[in-house]
């Protein structure tokens, strides 16, 4: 099995990097956003003519990120409950953290992964959330 993981079931990387890389018993995911793998669109995102965010649907983005992460984990032959660490980047902690935490509690019930959540000014595309995940095959 290759230690480089890519899948068409998750949004394509924006640069020269894989979706994930396995090293020993650990799987390291690259930063994963909410873009839809079928059309590259961000769910619920509305931009003005200059490309500025007019509105976004944080719940839809959150669910899309979780789906992208799950697709990559499954492509690597792992399972959701093998996640051991999650770093989350939010662009609007004040408005979005409560919703993120509620959705995280639903999707990650029983996973018990370590977690860090930080606010960033922006992400490489006009998304409001990105996850960095580590999975253990042990």
PDB file of C-alpha atoms in Angstrom:
ATOM      1  CA  UNK A   1       0.000   0.000   0.000  1.00  0.00           C
ATOM      2  CA  UNK A   2       1.286   3.459  -0.909  1.00  0.00           C
ATOM      3  CA  UNK A   3       1.985   5.857   1.921  1.00  0.00           C
ATOM      4  CA  UNK A   4       0.518   8.723  -0.178  1.00  0.00           C
ATOM      5  CA  UNK A   5      -3.282   8.946  -0.086  1.00  0.00           C
ATOM      6  CA  UNK A   6      -5.427  10.832  -2.606  1.00  0.00           C
ATOM      7  CA  UNK A   7      -9.088  10.306  -3.438  1.00  0.00           C
ATOM      8  CA  UNK A   8     -11.628  11.753  -5.848  1.00  0.00           C
ATOM      9  CA  UNK A   9     -14.194  11.528  -3.031  1.00  0.00           C
ATOM     10  CA  UNK A  10     -12.757  14.653  -1.347  1.00  0.00           C
ATOM     11  CA  UNK A  11     -12.007  18.108  -2.758  1.00  0.00           C
ATOM     12  CA  UNK A  12      -8.740  18.161  -4.693  1.00  0.00           C
ATOM     13  CA  UNK A  13      -5.699  19.654  -2.944  1.00  0.00           C
ATOM     14  CA  UNK A  14      -4.940  23.244  -3.946  1.00  0.00           C
ATOM     15  CA  UNK A  15      -1.236  22.597  -4.468  1.00  0.00           C
ATOM     16  CA  UNK A  16       1.452  19.972  -4.736  1.00  0.00           C
ATOM     17  CA  UNK A  17       0.539  17.927  -1.657  1.00  0.00           C
ATOM     18  CA  UNK A  18      -1.503  14.777  -0.979  1.00  0.00           C
ATOM     19  CA  UNK A  19      -4.746  14.471   0.903  1.00  0.00           C
ATOM     20  CA  UNK A  20      -2.861  12.380   3.444  1.00  0.00           C
ATOM     21  CA  UNK A  21       0.340  10.530   4.106  1.00  0.00           C
ATOM     22  CA  UNK A  22       0.830   7.410   6.170  1.00  0.00           C
ATOM     23  CA  UNK A  23       3.982   7.115   8.244  1.00  0.00           C
ATOM     24  CA  UNK A  24       4.152   3.913  10.252  1.00  0.00           C
ATOM     25  CA  UNK A  25       0.897   3.526  12.167  1.00  0.00           C
ATOM     26  CA  UNK A  26      -0.077   7.180  11.764  1.00  0.00           C
ATOM     27  CA  UNK A  27      -2.010   8.898   9.006  1.00  0.00           C
ATOM     28  CA  UNK A  28      -1.495  12.657   8.666  1.00  0.00           C
ATOM     29  CA  UNK A  29      -4.160  14.546   6.732  1.00  0.00           C
ATOM     30  CA  UNK A  30      -3.331  17.806   5.015  1.00  0.00           C
ATOM     31  CA  UNK A  31      -5.567  20.759   5.869  1.00  0.00           C
ATOM     32  CA  UNK A  32      -9.023  19.761   4.616  1.00  0.00           C
ATOM     33  CA  UNK A  33     -11.678  22.320   3.732  1.00  0.00           C
ATOM     34  CA  UNK A  34     -15.329  22.315   2.794  1.00  0.00           C
ATOM     35  CA  UNK A  35     -15.166  22.450  -1.009  1.00  0.00           C
ATOM     36  CA  UNK A  36     -17.452  19.945  -2.710  1.00  0.00           C
ATOM     37  CA  UNK A  37     -15.403  17.284  -4.554  1.00  0.00           C
ATOM     38  CA  UNK A  38     -17.896  17.142  -7.440  1.00  0.00           C
ATOM     39  CA  UNK A  39     -18.010  20.829  -8.396  1.00  0.00           C
ATOM     40  CA  UNK A  40     -15.337  22.502  -6.216  1.00  0.00           C
ATOM     41  CA  UNK A  41     -17.952  24.865  -4.751  1.00  0.00           C
ATOM     42  CA  UNK A  42     -18.188  25.814  -1.082  1.00  0.00           C
ATOM     43  CA  UNK A  43     -21.645  24.820   0.236  1.00  0.00           C
ATOM     44  CA  UNK A  44     -23.794  27.864   1.026  1.00  0.00           C
ATOM     45  CA  UNK A  45     -21.146  30.422   0.071  1.00  0.00           C
ATOM     46  CA  UNK A  46     -22.201  33.642  -1.667  1.00  0.00           C
ATOM     47  CA  UNK A  47     -19.569  36.025  -3.014  1.00  0.00           C
ATOM     48  CA  UNK A  48     -19.935  39.511  -4.454  1.00  0.00           C
ATOM     49  CA  UNK A  49     -18.520  40.503  -7.861  1.00  0.00           C
ATOM     50  CA  UNK A  50     -15.128  41.231  -6.243  1.00  0.00           C
ATOM     51  CA  UNK A  51     -14.924  37.826  -4.581  1.00  0.00           C
ATOM     52  CA  UNK A  52     -15.741  39.055  -1.081  1.00  0.00           C
ATOM     53  CA  UNK A  53     -17.890  36.881   1.168  1.00  0.00           C
ATOM     54  CA  UNK A  54     -21.494  38.142   1.287  1.00  0.00           C
ATOM     55  CA  UNK A  55     -22.830  35.220   3.318  1.00  0.00           C
ATOM     56  CA  UNK A  56     -21.966  31.648   4.202  1.00  0.00           C
ATOM     57  CA  UNK A  57     -23.695  28.629   5.694  1.00  0.00           C
ATOM     58  CA  UNK A  58     -21.356  27.488   8.448  1.00  0.00           C
ATOM     59  CA  UNK A  59     -23.372  24.360   9.250  1.00  0.00           C
ATOM     60  CA  UNK A  60     -23.217  23.212   5.611  1.00  0.00           C
ATOM     61  CA  UNK A  61     -19.482  23.893   5.504  1.00  0.00           C
ATOM     62  CA  UNK A  62     -18.876  22.008   8.737  1.00  0.00           C
ATOM     63  CA  UNK A  63     -20.716  18.944   7.498  1.00  0.00           C
ATOM     64  CA  UNK A  64     -18.872  19.120   4.172  1.00  0.00           C
ATOM     65  CA  UNK A  65     -15.482  19.249   5.937  1.00  0.00           C
ATOM     66  CA  UNK A  66     -16.394  16.217   8.023  1.00  0.00           C
ATOM     67  CA  UNK A  67     -17.483  14.356   4.854  1.00  0.00           C
ATOM     68  CA  UNK A  68     -14.212  15.228   3.081  1.00  0.00           C
ATOM     69  CA  UNK A  69     -12.162  14.065   6.072  1.00  0.00           C
ATOM     70  CA  UNK A  70     -14.161  10.834   6.279  1.00  0.00           C
ATOM     71  CA  UNK A  71     -13.630  10.129   2.564  1.00  0.00           C
ATOM     72  CA  UNK A  72      -9.864  10.526   2.929  1.00  0.00           C
ATOM     73  CA  UNK A  73      -9.702   8.382   6.052  1.00  0.00           C
ATOM     74  CA  UNK A  74     -11.689   5.632   4.337  1.00  0.00           C
ATOM     75  CA  UNK A  75      -9.502   5.857   1.205  1.00  0.00           C
ATOM     76  CA  UNK A  76      -6.536   5.164   3.490  1.00  0.00           C
ATOM     77  CA  UNK A  77      -8.234   2.062   4.886  1.00  0.00           C
ATOM     78  CA  UNK A  78      -8.959   3.585   8.287  1.00  0.00           C
ATOM     79  CA  UNK A  79     -12.133   4.383  10.186  1.00  0.00           C
ATOM     80  CA  UNK A  80     -13.566   7.554  11.729  1.00  0.00           C
ATOM     81  CA  UNK A  81     -13.124   6.240  15.282  1.00  0.00           C
ATOM     82  CA  UNK A  82      -9.357   5.928  14.694  1.00  0.00           C
ATOM     83  CA  UNK A  83      -8.946   9.723  14.707  1.00  0.00           C
ATOM     84  CA  UNK A  84      -6.606  10.697  17.555  1.00  0.00           C
ATOM     85  CA  UNK A  85      -6.053  14.418  16.990  1.00  0.00           C
ATOM     86  CA  UNK A  86      -8.016  17.254  15.343  1.00  0.00           C
ATOM     87  CA  UNK A  87      -6.814  20.804  14.805  1.00  0.00           C
ATOM     88  CA  UNK A  88      -9.559  23.127  13.612  1.00  0.00           C
ATOM     89  CA  UNK A  89      -9.107  26.515  11.981  1.00  0.00           C
ATOM     90  CA  UNK A  90     -12.108  28.865  12.088  1.00  0.00           C
ATOM     91  CA  UNK A  91     -12.263  32.295  10.464  1.00  0.00           C
ATOM     92  CA  UNK A  92     -14.958  33.538  12.867  1.00  0.00           C
ATOM     93  CA  UNK A  93     -14.585  32.013  16.320  1.00  0.00           C
ATOM     94  CA  UNK A  94     -17.117  34.366  17.930  1.00  0.00           C
ATOM     95  CA  UNK A  95     -19.975  33.516  15.556  1.00  0.00           C
ATOM     96  CA  UNK A  96     -19.147  29.931  14.576  1.00  0.00           C
ATOM     97  CA  UNK A  97     -17.569  28.121  17.527  1.00  0.00           C
ATOM     98  CA  UNK A  98     -20.845  27.241  19.250  1.00  0.00           C
ATOM     99  CA  UNK A  99     -22.235  25.649  16.067  1.00  0.00           C
ATOM    100  CA  UNK A 100     -18.908  23.911  15.394  1.00  0.00           C
ATOM    101  CA  UNK A 101     -18.830  22.484  18.890  1.00  0.00           C
ATOM    102  CA  UNK A 102     -22.419  21.183  18.607  1.00  0.00           C
ATOM    103  CA  UNK A 103     -21.730  19.519  15.244  1.00  0.00           C
ATOM    104  CA  UNK A 104     -18.381  18.180  16.440  1.00  0.00           C
ATOM    105  CA  UNK A 105     -20.098  16.594  19.447  1.00  0.00           C
ATOM    106  CA  UNK A 106     -22.558  14.841  17.109  1.00  0.00           C
ATOM    107  CA  UNK A 107     -20.073  13.648  14.479  1.00  0.00           C
ATOM    108  CA  UNK A 108     -17.248  12.763  16.874  1.00  0.00           C
ATOM    109  CA  UNK A 109     -19.325  11.096  19.584  1.00  0.00           C
ATOM    110  CA  UNK A 110     -17.229   8.346  21.174  1.00  0.00           C
ATOM    111  CA  UNK A 111     -14.074   9.246  19.212  1.00  0.00           C
ATOM    112  CA  UNK A 112     -12.316  11.013  22.113  1.00  0.00           C
ATOM    113  CA  UNK A 113      -9.666  12.617  19.912  1.00  0.00           C
ATOM    114  CA  UNK A 114      -7.493  15.405  21.247  1.00  0.00           C
ATOM    115  CA  UNK A 115      -8.637  18.729  19.815  1.00  0.00           C
ATOM    116  CA  UNK A 116      -7.352  22.245  19.274  1.00  0.00           C
ATOM    117  CA  UNK A 117      -9.452  25.038  17.781  1.00  0.00           C
ATOM    118  CA  UNK A 118      -7.899  28.315  16.658  1.00  0.00           C
ATOM    119  CA  UNK A 119      -9.124  31.394  14.839  1.00  0.00           C
ATOM    120  CA  UNK A 120      -7.300  32.527  11.714  1.00  0.00           C
ATOM    121  CA  UNK A 121      -7.803  35.670   9.674  1.00  0.00           C
ATOM    122  CA  UNK A 122      -8.401  33.752   6.458  1.00  0.00           C
ATOM    123  CA  UNK A 123      -7.879  30.430   4.718  1.00  0.00           C
ATOM    124  CA  UNK A 124      -6.519  29.788   1.187  1.00  0.00           C
ATOM    125  CA  UNK A 125      -9.996  29.805  -0.352  1.00  0.00           C
ATOM    126  CA  UNK A 126     -13.116  31.633   0.920  1.00  0.00           C
ATOM    127  CA  UNK A 127     -13.995  28.915   3.414  1.00  0.00           C
ATOM    128  CA  UNK A 128     -14.766  29.380   7.089  1.00  0.00           C
ATOM    129  CA  UNK A 129     -13.357  26.107   8.454  1.00  0.00           C
ATOM    130  CA  UNK A 130     -10.454  23.756   7.835  1.00  0.00           C
ATOM    131  CA  UNK A 131      -9.438  20.587   9.713  1.00  0.00           C
ATOM    132  CA  UNK A 132      -6.018  19.022  10.208  1.00  0.00           C
ATOM    133  CA  UNK A 133      -6.388  15.427  11.408  1.00  0.00           C
ATOM    134  CA  UNK A 134      -4.161  12.603  12.618  1.00  0.00           C
ATOM    135  CA  UNK A 135      -5.348   8.981  12.596  1.00  0.00           C
ATOM    136  CA  UNK A 136      -3.780   5.998  14.349  1.00  0.00           C
ATOM    137  CA  UNK A 137      -3.930   2.507  12.859  1.00  0.00           C
ATOM    138  CA  UNK A 138      -3.144   0.948  16.252  1.00  0.00           C
TER     139      UNK A 138
END
